[in-house]
XYZ file of C-alpha atoms in Angstrom:
717
model
C 18.085 -6.140 -11.731
C 17.382 -4.385 -15.012
C 18.203 -0.683 -14.922
C 15.163 1.617 -15.129
C 14.844 4.752 -17.252
C 15.338 6.938 -14.178
C 18.421 4.896 -13.284
C 19.918 5.824 -16.659
C 19.096 9.508 -16.075
C 20.843 9.319 -12.709
C 24.089 8.050 -14.176
C 24.530 11.187 -16.285
C 24.699 13.394 -13.178
C 28.153 14.599 -11.978
C 27.135 14.805 -8.301
C 25.821 11.239 -8.357
C 28.911 10.034 -10.197
C 31.115 11.334 -7.379
C 28.768 9.759 -4.782
C 29.142 6.411 -6.598
C 32.945 6.754 -6.278
C 32.661 7.575 -2.558
C 33.862 10.239 -0.120
C 35.494 10.390 3.310
C 33.465 12.605 5.686
C 33.324 13.163 9.428
C 30.285 11.781 11.237
C 29.572 14.072 14.220
C 27.689 12.976 17.337
C 28.872 15.662 19.790
C 31.669 18.201 20.366
C 33.938 15.316 21.358
C 32.698 12.491 19.036
C 33.872 13.283 15.480
C 34.942 10.254 13.463
C 35.892 9.717 9.841
C 33.705 7.428 7.770
C 33.820 6.396 4.113
C 30.438 7.093 2.442
C 29.434 5.667 -0.920
C 26.277 5.483 -3.044
C 25.590 1.863 -4.066
C 25.055 0.942 -7.721
C 21.299 0.628 -7.174
C 21.266 4.433 -6.610
C 18.958 3.743 -3.647
C 21.312 2.778 -0.826
C 24.052 4.701 0.990
C 26.828 2.479 2.355
C 29.368 3.648 4.942
C 32.122 2.196 7.115
C 34.905 3.168 9.474
C 38.385 3.359 7.980
C 39.588 0.963 10.691
C 36.741 -1.436 11.411
C 37.600 -4.227 8.998
C 34.587 -5.418 7.032
C 31.809 -4.054 9.276
C 29.669 -1.443 7.564
C 26.265 0.216 7.792
C 23.693 1.154 5.171
C 20.530 3.223 4.923
C 18.019 3.678 2.131
C 17.562 7.008 0.344
C 13.818 6.502 0.876
C 14.403 6.779 4.665
C 15.710 10.344 4.284
C 13.059 13.036 4.714
C 15.176 16.175 4.211
C 18.709 17.528 3.845
C 19.645 20.608 5.869
C 22.620 22.722 4.758
C 25.048 24.349 7.181
C 24.825 24.443 10.987
C 21.150 23.413 11.115
C 21.179 20.943 13.999
C 22.104 21.265 17.654
C 25.140 19.022 17.155
C 26.500 21.058 14.217
C 25.791 24.365 16.006
C 27.938 23.070 18.887
C 30.970 22.614 16.573
C 30.353 25.747 14.438
C 33.605 27.304 15.657
C 35.567 24.296 14.366
C 33.986 23.554 10.951
C 32.588 26.198 8.563
C 28.892 26.011 7.608
C 29.594 25.383 3.910
C 31.180 22.001 4.751
C 28.371 20.861 7.080
C 25.012 19.217 6.382
C 22.416 17.088 8.160
C 20.402 14.128 6.868
C 16.997 14.055 8.603
C 15.370 10.606 8.685
C 11.670 9.803 8.714
C 10.006 8.835 11.988
C 11.920 8.789 15.244
C 15.364 7.863 13.934
C 18.109 10.354 14.921
C 19.716 12.779 12.443
C 23.021 12.048 10.711
C 25.321 15.090 11.014
C 28.197 15.200 8.526
C 31.211 17.392 7.737
C 32.775 17.062 4.273
C 36.464 17.716 3.504
C 35.532 20.699 1.304
C 32.545 22.925 0.489
C 32.459 21.411 -3.040
C 32.166 17.853 -1.687
C 29.420 18.935 0.726
C 27.477 20.523 -2.162
C 27.984 17.415 -4.282
C 26.315 15.247 -1.607
C 23.589 17.796 -0.808
C 22.586 18.193 -4.466
C 23.009 14.477 -5.187
C 20.830 13.388 -2.240
C 18.132 15.893 -3.214
C 18.192 14.578 -6.797
C 17.824 10.982 -5.549
C 14.890 11.920 -3.282
C 13.197 13.836 -6.105
C 13.743 10.876 -8.435
C 12.155 8.556 -5.872
C 9.122 10.822 -5.468
C 8.610 10.899 -9.248
C 8.833 7.123 -9.718
C 5.885 5.469 -11.413
C 4.092 2.486 -9.845
C 5.942 0.024 -12.115
C 9.359 1.473 -11.197
C 8.500 1.323 -7.484
C 7.613 -2.354 -7.876
C 10.863 -3.047 -9.776
C 12.764 -1.264 -7.024
C 11.010 -3.292 -4.330
C 11.759 -6.582 -6.131
C 15.395 -5.511 -6.538
C 15.639 -4.804 -2.805
C 14.416 -8.312 -1.954
C 16.820 -9.827 -4.477
C 19.767 -8.085 -2.773
C 18.609 -9.169 0.688
C 18.272 -12.787 -0.403
C 21.460 -13.045 -2.464
C 23.628 -13.777 0.581
C 26.802 -14.680 -1.334
C 26.438 -11.702 -3.750
C 26.819 -13.800 -6.919
C 23.840 -12.150 -8.663
C 21.751 -15.350 -8.571
C 19.708 -17.219 -5.968
C 19.816 -20.879 -5.095
C 16.882 -22.662 -3.455
C 18.245 -22.268 0.095
C 18.507 -18.486 -0.423
C 14.920 -18.494 -1.743
C 13.710 -20.391 1.355
C 15.422 -17.847 3.642
C 13.891 -15.045 1.583
C 10.370 -16.426 2.118
C 10.894 -16.276 5.893
C 12.150 -12.687 5.612
C 9.035 -11.844 3.586
C 6.686 -13.264 6.230
C 5.666 -16.188 3.997
C 4.878 -19.546 5.576
C 5.017 -21.849 2.543
C 5.617 -25.571 2.581
C 8.844 -26.698 0.967
C 7.126 -28.656 -1.809
C 5.105 -25.639 -3.035
C 8.121 -23.309 -2.765
C 10.234 -25.758 -4.795
C 7.521 -26.081 -7.444
C 7.422 -22.271 -7.915
C 11.234 -22.167 -7.960
C 11.406 -24.826 -10.722
C 8.693 -23.087 -12.785
C 10.613 -19.782 -12.588
C 13.992 -21.385 -13.389
C 13.504 -21.239 -17.178
C 17.251 -21.730 -17.825
C 17.179 -24.890 -15.654
C 20.431 -23.789 -13.985
C 19.219 -24.529 -10.434
C 19.406 -20.796 -9.648
C 17.242 -17.740 -10.363
C 18.717 -14.733 -12.134
C 17.256 -11.310 -12.990
C 14.040 -11.957 -14.959
C 13.615 -15.430 -13.464
C 13.456 -13.888 -10.013
C 10.885 -11.332 -11.250
C 8.781 -14.239 -12.551
C 9.140 -16.090 -9.229
C 8.090 -12.948 -7.353
C 5.037 -12.465 -9.596
C 3.902 -16.067 -9.120
C 4.403 -15.611 -5.393
C 2.373 -12.385 -5.271
C -0.461 -13.460 -7.560
C -3.518 -11.496 -6.403
C -6.497 -13.876 -6.610
C -8.658 -11.332 -4.735
C -8.106 -8.611 -7.358
C -8.372 -11.138 -10.208
C -11.841 -12.055 -8.955
C -12.974 -8.397 -9.250
C -11.255 -8.005 -12.638
C -13.012 -11.055 -14.100
C -16.387 -9.960 -12.763
C -16.199 -6.832 -14.951
C -14.183 -8.199 -17.902
C -16.403 -9.433 -20.714
C -13.720 -11.767 -22.138
C -11.834 -12.466 -18.880
C -8.587 -11.179 -20.473
C -8.943 -7.402 -20.409
C -11.248 -4.563 -19.397
C -12.527 -2.647 -22.418
C -13.085 1.057 -21.802
C -16.802 0.278 -21.336
C -15.988 -2.466 -18.797
C -13.760 -0.040 -16.879
C -16.457 2.664 -16.942
C -18.968 0.150 -15.507
C -16.511 -0.685 -12.720
C -15.881 2.993 -11.890
C -19.615 3.743 -11.874
C -20.948 0.686 -10.016
C -18.119 -0.110 -7.578
C -16.068 3.048 -7.111
C -19.242 5.193 -7.208
C -17.685 7.821 -9.438
C -20.205 10.112 -11.101
C -18.326 12.884 -12.883
C -16.907 12.478 -16.367
C -16.378 8.712 -16.086
C -15.619 8.338 -19.807
C -12.671 10.745 -19.579
C -11.432 9.257 -16.302
C -11.395 5.679 -17.679
C -9.376 6.906 -20.670
C -6.909 8.671 -18.370
C -6.493 5.578 -16.110
C -5.660 3.385 -19.126
C -3.139 5.974 -20.318
C -1.521 6.285 -16.874
C -1.451 2.727 -15.512
C -1.625 0.289 -18.442
C 1.892 -1.129 -19.108
C 0.996 -2.798 -22.436
C 1.153 -0.521 -25.499
C -1.004 -3.033 -27.404
C -3.779 -2.783 -24.799
C -3.500 1.026 -24.849
C -4.088 1.039 -28.608
C -7.266 -0.979 -27.990
C -8.357 1.460 -25.226
C -8.269 -1.482 -22.840
C -6.731 -2.371 -19.480
C -5.005 -5.673 -18.714
C -4.955 -7.260 -15.258
C -1.462 -5.772 -14.661
C -2.796 -2.277 -15.396
C -5.836 -2.857 -13.170
C -3.551 -3.933 -10.313
C -1.336 -0.862 -10.865
C -4.380 1.438 -10.682
C -5.729 -0.160 -7.499
C -2.280 0.086 -5.857
C -1.829 3.774 -6.781
C -2.846 6.967 -4.929
C -6.055 7.060 -7.028
C -6.910 3.523 -5.943
C -6.158 4.207 -2.279
C -8.750 4.791 0.438
C -7.826 8.491 0.848
C -9.575 10.756 -1.667
C -6.779 12.554 -3.615
C -9.046 15.590 -4.070
C -8.861 16.130 -0.301
C -5.048 16.003 -0.175
C -4.463 19.600 -1.309
C -6.011 22.715 0.257
C -9.718 22.502 -0.589
C -11.322 24.298 2.375
C -12.246 27.966 2.791
C -9.261 29.528 4.611
C -10.848 32.975 5.063
C -12.921 32.260 8.182
C -11.967 33.404 11.737
C -9.155 31.384 13.380
C -11.574 29.923 15.949
C -13.497 28.172 13.142
C -10.604 25.732 12.596
C -9.113 22.747 14.340
C -5.425 23.719 14.673
C -2.663 21.110 14.769
C -1.095 21.642 18.196
C 1.784 20.188 20.184
C 2.226 20.098 23.956
C 5.715 20.085 25.575
C 7.143 20.437 22.064
C 10.712 20.672 23.374
C 10.687 17.111 24.741
C 11.967 14.362 22.459
C 10.841 11.476 24.691
C 10.027 11.093 28.408
C 7.937 13.778 30.186
C 9.942 13.700 33.407
C 13.514 12.741 32.485
C 13.585 13.222 28.704
C 15.951 15.212 26.541
C 14.794 18.765 25.737
C 15.785 19.654 22.189
C 15.303 22.321 19.534
C 14.879 19.326 17.188
C 11.445 18.759 18.790
C 10.279 22.110 17.367
C 11.827 21.515 13.950
C 10.158 18.094 13.639
C 6.744 19.306 14.851
C 6.748 22.297 12.456
C 7.977 20.055 9.618
C 4.912 17.831 10.175
C 2.554 20.801 9.759
C 2.055 21.541 13.479
C 0.865 25.175 13.845
C 0.836 25.670 17.623
C 3.931 24.830 19.683
C 4.495 25.165 23.427
C 7.453 26.945 25.033
C 7.850 26.391 28.799
C 10.088 29.299 29.932
C 12.103 29.615 33.163
C 14.889 31.869 34.449
C 18.310 30.660 33.283
C 21.946 31.507 34.029
C 23.616 34.695 32.729
C 20.277 36.436 32.300
C 19.227 34.040 29.469
C 15.751 32.421 29.748
C 15.691 28.633 29.305
C 13.091 26.109 28.121
C 12.370 22.837 29.930
C 9.622 20.930 31.761
C 9.715 22.704 35.155
C 10.096 20.715 38.406
C 11.252 17.633 36.451
C 14.614 16.161 35.447
C 14.377 17.053 31.751
C 17.378 18.823 30.211
C 17.372 22.557 29.389
C 17.714 24.552 26.140
C 18.022 28.303 25.496
C 14.833 30.250 24.704
C 16.641 32.171 21.937
C 17.608 28.871 20.221
C 13.947 27.835 20.230
C 12.889 31.186 18.718
C 15.594 30.807 16.044
C 14.339 27.314 15.138
C 10.726 28.537 14.951
C 11.781 31.500 12.789
C 13.662 29.184 10.403
C 11.112 26.363 10.141
C 7.683 27.937 10.772
C 6.703 28.187 7.113
C 8.667 25.415 5.373
C 5.623 23.130 4.907
C 2.679 25.475 5.524
C 2.352 29.227 4.979
C -0.458 29.544 7.526
C 0.184 31.188 10.935
C 2.137 29.588 13.762
C 1.101 30.170 17.370
C 3.866 30.214 20.013
C 2.177 29.168 23.253
C 4.276 30.578 26.111
C 4.187 29.048 29.601
C 5.817 31.966 31.414
C 7.614 31.246 34.716
C 10.292 33.937 34.279
C 11.183 37.008 36.328
C 10.310 40.408 34.838
C 13.982 40.921 33.874
C 14.157 37.701 31.855
C 10.706 38.369 30.354
C 12.241 41.533 28.873
C 15.031 39.405 27.392
C 12.365 37.078 25.920
C 10.645 40.072 24.283
C 13.970 41.289 22.875
C 14.727 37.857 21.374
C 11.226 37.582 19.859
C 11.478 41.033 18.247
C 15.089 40.757 17.136
C 15.006 37.171 15.775
C 11.495 37.063 14.276
C 11.335 40.665 13.045
C 8.340 41.254 10.746
C 7.176 37.640 11.113
C 6.077 38.397 14.702
C 2.581 39.889 14.773
C 2.861 42.983 17.018
C -0.461 44.737 16.342
C -3.881 44.058 14.839
C -3.795 43.664 11.073
C -5.377 47.032 10.247
C -4.072 48.848 13.317
C -7.618 49.348 14.626
C -9.479 47.811 17.546
C -10.819 44.531 16.140
C -14.265 43.016 16.661
C -13.286 39.439 15.738
C -10.400 37.153 14.888
C -8.639 37.305 11.511
C -8.432 34.220 9.273
C -5.509 31.865 8.499
C -5.478 33.488 5.032
C -5.103 36.981 6.567
C -2.289 35.785 8.839
C -0.154 33.893 6.302
C 3.545 34.039 7.210
C 2.876 35.444 10.695
C 3.898 34.120 14.126
C 1.433 34.860 16.946
C 2.294 34.837 20.628
C -0.151 33.138 22.985
C 0.631 34.300 26.522
C -0.667 36.380 29.425
C -1.370 40.034 28.712
C -1.758 43.115 30.914
C -5.354 44.241 30.360
C -7.359 43.507 27.218
C -6.902 44.148 23.510
C -9.435 47.012 23.538
C -7.511 48.840 26.254
C -4.328 48.941 24.202
C -6.306 51.009 21.641
C -8.106 53.242 24.120
C -4.885 54.109 25.986
C -6.229 52.506 29.181
C -3.125 50.365 29.825
C -0.771 52.186 32.171
C 2.620 53.086 30.797
C 4.402 51.389 33.696
C 6.981 48.789 32.702
C 5.213 45.939 34.512
C 1.727 44.780 35.415
C 0.147 42.100 37.549
C -1.744 39.089 36.234
C -3.329 36.192 38.088
C -1.204 33.062 38.174
C -4.235 30.777 38.501
C -3.923 29.202 35.073
C -0.570 27.637 35.972
C -2.391 25.543 38.583
C -4.078 23.317 36.010
C -0.740 22.140 34.658
C 0.642 21.396 38.131
C -2.535 19.589 39.228
C -2.515 17.228 36.292
C 1.209 16.459 36.246
C 0.630 14.340 39.356
C 4.086 15.034 40.767
C 2.910 15.339 44.421
C 3.760 19.012 44.823
C 1.093 20.076 47.351
C 3.249 22.832 48.875
C 4.075 24.304 45.465
C 0.441 24.144 44.433
C -0.770 26.036 47.511
C 1.889 28.715 47.060
C 1.065 29.165 43.359
C -2.652 29.548 43.985
C -2.122 32.544 46.223
C 0.472 34.297 44.067
C 0.193 37.048 41.497
C 2.654 37.124 38.616
C 4.515 40.253 37.541
C 4.465 40.649 33.761
C 6.785 42.835 31.695
C 5.020 45.282 29.411
C 7.448 44.447 26.564
C 6.391 40.773 26.601
C 2.714 41.667 27.140
C 2.818 43.939 24.058
C 3.855 40.969 21.883
C 0.447 39.347 22.599
C -2.313 40.428 20.196
C -4.987 37.867 19.259
C -4.144 35.083 21.750
C -4.350 36.211 25.390
C -3.973 33.246 27.788
C -6.725 33.099 30.415
C -7.846 30.664 33.105
C -10.764 28.384 32.115
C -13.577 28.188 34.692
C -16.473 26.644 32.800
C -18.246 26.783 29.449
C -21.075 28.774 31.053
C -18.620 31.369 32.408
C -16.851 31.547 29.015
C -20.110 32.076 27.102
C -20.956 35.092 29.256
C -17.553 36.678 29.884
C -15.096 35.438 27.247
C -13.561 37.840 24.691
C -12.830 36.601 21.166
C -9.051 37.008 21.668
C -8.900 34.998 24.915
C -7.561 31.430 24.810
C -7.638 28.788 27.548
C -5.426 25.698 27.637
C -6.038 22.587 29.676
C -4.514 19.128 29.919
C -6.079 16.031 28.374
C -7.565 14.734 31.627
C -9.133 18.122 32.324
C -10.412 18.279 28.749
C -11.952 14.820 29.106
C -13.691 16.018 32.239
C -15.088 19.029 30.353
C -15.620 17.516 26.919
C -15.233 13.744 27.275
C -12.618 13.801 24.521
C -8.848 14.438 24.432
C -7.191 17.506 22.882
C -3.490 18.188 23.674
C -0.586 16.198 22.257
C 3.113 15.505 22.564
C 4.227 15.316 18.921
C 7.095 13.048 19.965
C 4.820 10.338 21.395
C 3.706 7.671 18.930
C 0.395 5.885 19.471
C -3.344 6.187 18.998
C -3.520 9.905 19.905
C -0.817 10.830 17.408
C -2.389 8.581 14.728
C -5.721 10.407 15.107
C -3.995 13.796 14.999
C -1.971 12.856 11.891
C -5.097 11.401 10.264
C -7.200 14.513 10.895
C -4.543 16.904 9.586
C -3.499 14.772 6.580
C -6.285 16.512 4.627
C -6.382 20.135 3.380
C -2.761 20.238 2.226
C -1.468 19.068 5.654
C -1.402 22.824 6.382
C -2.263 22.429 10.100
C -5.749 23.980 9.812
C -8.970 22.012 9.273
C -12.326 23.820 9.060
C -14.764 22.701 11.756
C -18.179 21.372 10.635
C -20.840 24.078 10.125
C -22.717 23.100 13.308
C -19.609 23.924 15.391
C -19.137 27.348 13.771
C -22.573 28.818 14.519
C -22.474 30.620 17.908
C -26.241 30.720 18.349
C -26.534 26.945 17.914
C -25.221 24.541 20.526
C -23.975 21.152 19.400
C -24.341 18.484 22.064
C -22.086 15.516 21.146
C -24.059 13.315 23.571
C -27.315 13.907 21.638
C -26.341 14.437 17.967
C -29.943 13.708 16.889
C -30.981 17.167 18.102
C -28.894 19.179 15.668
C -30.032 20.615 12.331
C -29.136 18.608 9.209
C -28.758 15.415 11.309
C -28.070 12.581 8.860
C -26.538 9.414 10.320
C -24.750 6.992 8.001
C -23.854 3.316 7.911
C -20.210 2.494 7.156
C -19.699 -1.023 5.779
C -16.110 -2.260 5.529
C -15.342 -5.588 3.909
C -11.759 -6.467 4.877
C -10.679 -8.636 1.955
C -6.928 -9.258 2.225
C -3.510 -8.076 3.392
C -0.285 -7.766 1.420
C 3.264 -8.265 2.708
C 2.712 -7.249 6.318
C 5.977 -6.477 8.151
C 7.466 -8.978 10.608
C 7.042 -7.863 14.200
C 8.878 -10.685 15.936
C 12.602 -10.810 15.232
C 12.764 -14.571 15.751
C 13.846 -16.172 12.463
C 10.999 -18.645 12.130
C 8.122 -16.559 13.508
C 5.329 -15.657 11.084
C 2.538 -13.134 11.782
C -1.032 -14.267 12.713
C -2.768 -11.078 11.532
C -6.162 -9.657 12.442
C -7.635 -6.275 11.458
C -9.445 -3.988 13.878
C -11.509 -1.084 12.576
C -12.084 1.706 15.112
C -14.425 4.703 14.922
C -13.388 7.781 16.931
C -15.634 10.828 17.200
C -18.779 11.805 19.100
C -19.242 9.572 22.220
C -22.189 7.684 20.722
C -20.082 6.821 17.648
C -17.036 5.353 19.452
C -16.811 1.708 18.342
C -14.409 -1.142 17.477
C -14.823 -4.385 15.528
C -12.306 -7.050 14.527
C -11.856 -9.677 11.834
C -10.783 -13.224 12.620
C -7.043 -13.826 12.864
C -5.346 -15.764 10.059
C -2.789 -18.291 11.215
C 0.828 -18.022 10.018
C 0.361 -15.705 7.050
C 1.704 -12.185 7.017
C 2.375 -12.322 3.294
C -1.063 -12.580 1.717
C -3.755 -13.248 4.383
C -7.355 -13.366 3.111
C -10.389 -12.584 5.323
C -13.485 -11.451 3.372
C -14.908 -10.360 6.775
C -17.570 -7.618 6.834
C -17.809 -5.016 9.638
C -20.693 -2.504 9.990
C -20.916 0.762 11.952
C -23.704 3.294 12.457
C -22.251 6.811 12.692
C -24.441 9.661 14.011
C -21.971 12.537 13.507
C -20.087 11.589 10.312
C -18.534 15.084 10.052
C -16.416 14.377 13.180
C -15.742 10.660 12.662
C -12.181 9.374 12.270
C -11.650 5.795 11.054
C -8.563 3.891 12.219
C -7.503 0.577 10.668
C -5.131 -1.384 12.924
C -3.348 -4.635 12.040
C -2.159 -6.755 14.960
C -0.325 -10.045 15.370
C -2.711 -12.228 17.403
C -1.265 -13.822 20.514
C -3.471 -16.056 22.654
C -1.191 -15.878 25.718
C -0.271 -12.175 25.824
C -1.116 -8.762 24.368
C -1.265 -8.657 20.565
C 1.727 -7.031 18.831
C 1.156 -3.921 16.700
C 1.859 -4.497 12.975
C 0.647 -1.319 11.215
C -2.167 1.233 11.093
C -3.836 3.869 8.930
C -6.154 6.634 10.139
C -8.247 9.082 8.127
C -11.409 11.207 8.422
C -14.573 9.453 7.242
C -15.186 12.513 5.031
C -11.947 11.765 3.097
C -12.722 8.096 2.355
C -13.189 6.859 -1.194
C -15.771 4.138 -1.699
C -15.462 0.865 -3.585
C -12.416 -1.421 -3.829
C -9.474 0.351 -2.210
C -5.988 -0.301 -0.878
C -4.945 1.030 2.527
C -1.193 1.686 2.617
C -0.149 0.935 6.188
C 1.994 3.134 8.422
C 4.395 2.102 11.182
C 4.055 2.998 14.870
C 5.778 6.343 14.283
C 3.630 7.260 11.286
C 6.082 6.464 8.471
C 5.201 4.375 5.415
C 6.128 0.683 5.292
C 5.773 -0.135 1.586
C 4.410 -2.311 0.140
C 2.400 -3.380 3.240
C -1.282 -2.805 2.604
C -4.851 -3.957 3.170
C -7.393 -4.463 0.388
C -10.930 -3.492 1.363
C -14.354 -2.665 -0.036
C -16.033 0.457 1.389
C -19.689 1.537 1.352
C -21.170 4.607 3.094
C -24.979 4.808 2.981
C -27.579 6.994 4.690
C -29.272 5.340 7.652
C -32.910 4.866 6.688
């Protein structure tokens, strides 16, 4: 395919030049599995190719776009385990998006390691800065490579037919051949470069967008600036400075210089705009931090993870420091550490009374110290489930103080007895411990806490976890209920604003609770109390994780989202069962017209299977607002299905509503297969004609799969 401008920039880079030549590096899976592989950047500057020196022609590849981050040195459990054998300056880790495992590598020299580290970072940066047109060119180029089975740089009709199946297109042979012949301008019986681009464009012709374009275009050929302003005002419901915005859209998305000179937008430019971040359903103005971050901590929803150390199964899964790194890297601000006595006086972390593996507490603290503030500068809460003896609690306190240093909050911010919680803004860069504490916060200022090295606290709050785990441990449960736990003063002193307490009831909390006391309960217990779920395993994909990711994708993905005003006023009680009773009650009607889908991924690996897609729109929020509606399913068309189906929802508490779009492959004999989803707060939705860029089961993007919809939000009369 034709080389882009950024491709030319890439070729002038020494690091990338050496990556194009290739390098032998060791791929490390464990202390005993260390094998040499030949790694090479492909000419497209988008794909890394590697193979064993022995294995004949078999090779593997991965796309640069799959790589989320590059870690230098011994920054993974695997590389830490071989630190005595290979120096840090030769080691690095490629971290992939989603649930795919890391790739740990050791270069032959520090210079070669740096060459790959800098080169990969340059490629990722280049990808992030690509314009919409370049992304499309890249996507077309990827398909060309997949289809060109014999690597001769051209495609015959059989290769085109196979490509259509790969692309989820069910097209009869006659129509496919007609498009092929029209694109084959050179009449060579094959498609090359620009001919393939033409074929692709004919294939992806967007009649649905053309219909909208022609409705607003006076001459049917272009949108004048006035036409575009009308569209932005009437359809996209934009009110502020429309004249300037229309000008800026033409400048940014219009590919034709001639049209730009006329202050006009062609259909190609219109399509580029609607496919961009500005044309997406998520309001770009809500992406960065836009909320007041100076309110007390309890005024925010905080992105939290439960059993953070587990990478998979709750009962037999692998415990891993990687669980903490991944959760913190996704903006999670509260992580759980389940601590037990370990060998050699070193506390360990694992899911007690189960078969999960064990990791060292100090390794967890190291990971938290290193990764707490990489993506968000707002405070991290370490939620400690403490099952350790007093001796090992002292070791825990030593590790926390020694490893975290000034990052660990050891006293109130001004050194005085506080009357309320500080804000995320006040606590930037700080790590807070949430755990049991001897006595209260006031007593540590009044000198009421005894100077003895230990104290007793009730062990009641452990019972909730055991009850809900459903592991049939009646004898353990009875013993725990009667016990008192000894607590070391050193560990207790590390707890300032987050003292763990047992939760009895909301009534009891309203009367007796102190502002610094925090109660945790499992999802089933929370449902019983609140009729909605709260705690999460960050490693578990699915609806719960989608809702969590959707909620925290706003406000800079910083892990803190300000609660609605009616949940921040202590004297006012919000009853989610009867939202009509609250002040400022204003229900809305959400109308979603699901128009079409674009290039939905294949879910069935069978060669000839094509998706039968349907779209379900779900509302999650206050109980009265929970609702689901579906479109029809479209038979055998995952490439460009068209619905024009309208779904309507009445929402009584719009401030809490989350909207989830789910695409499924309809199956009349068994459960539908998941195809893709996208979840966002109703408050972050843009109105008008919008694209929804779908995410996979594990929350990663699957470009260019999308839905095209029309959104209206109106007050309920």
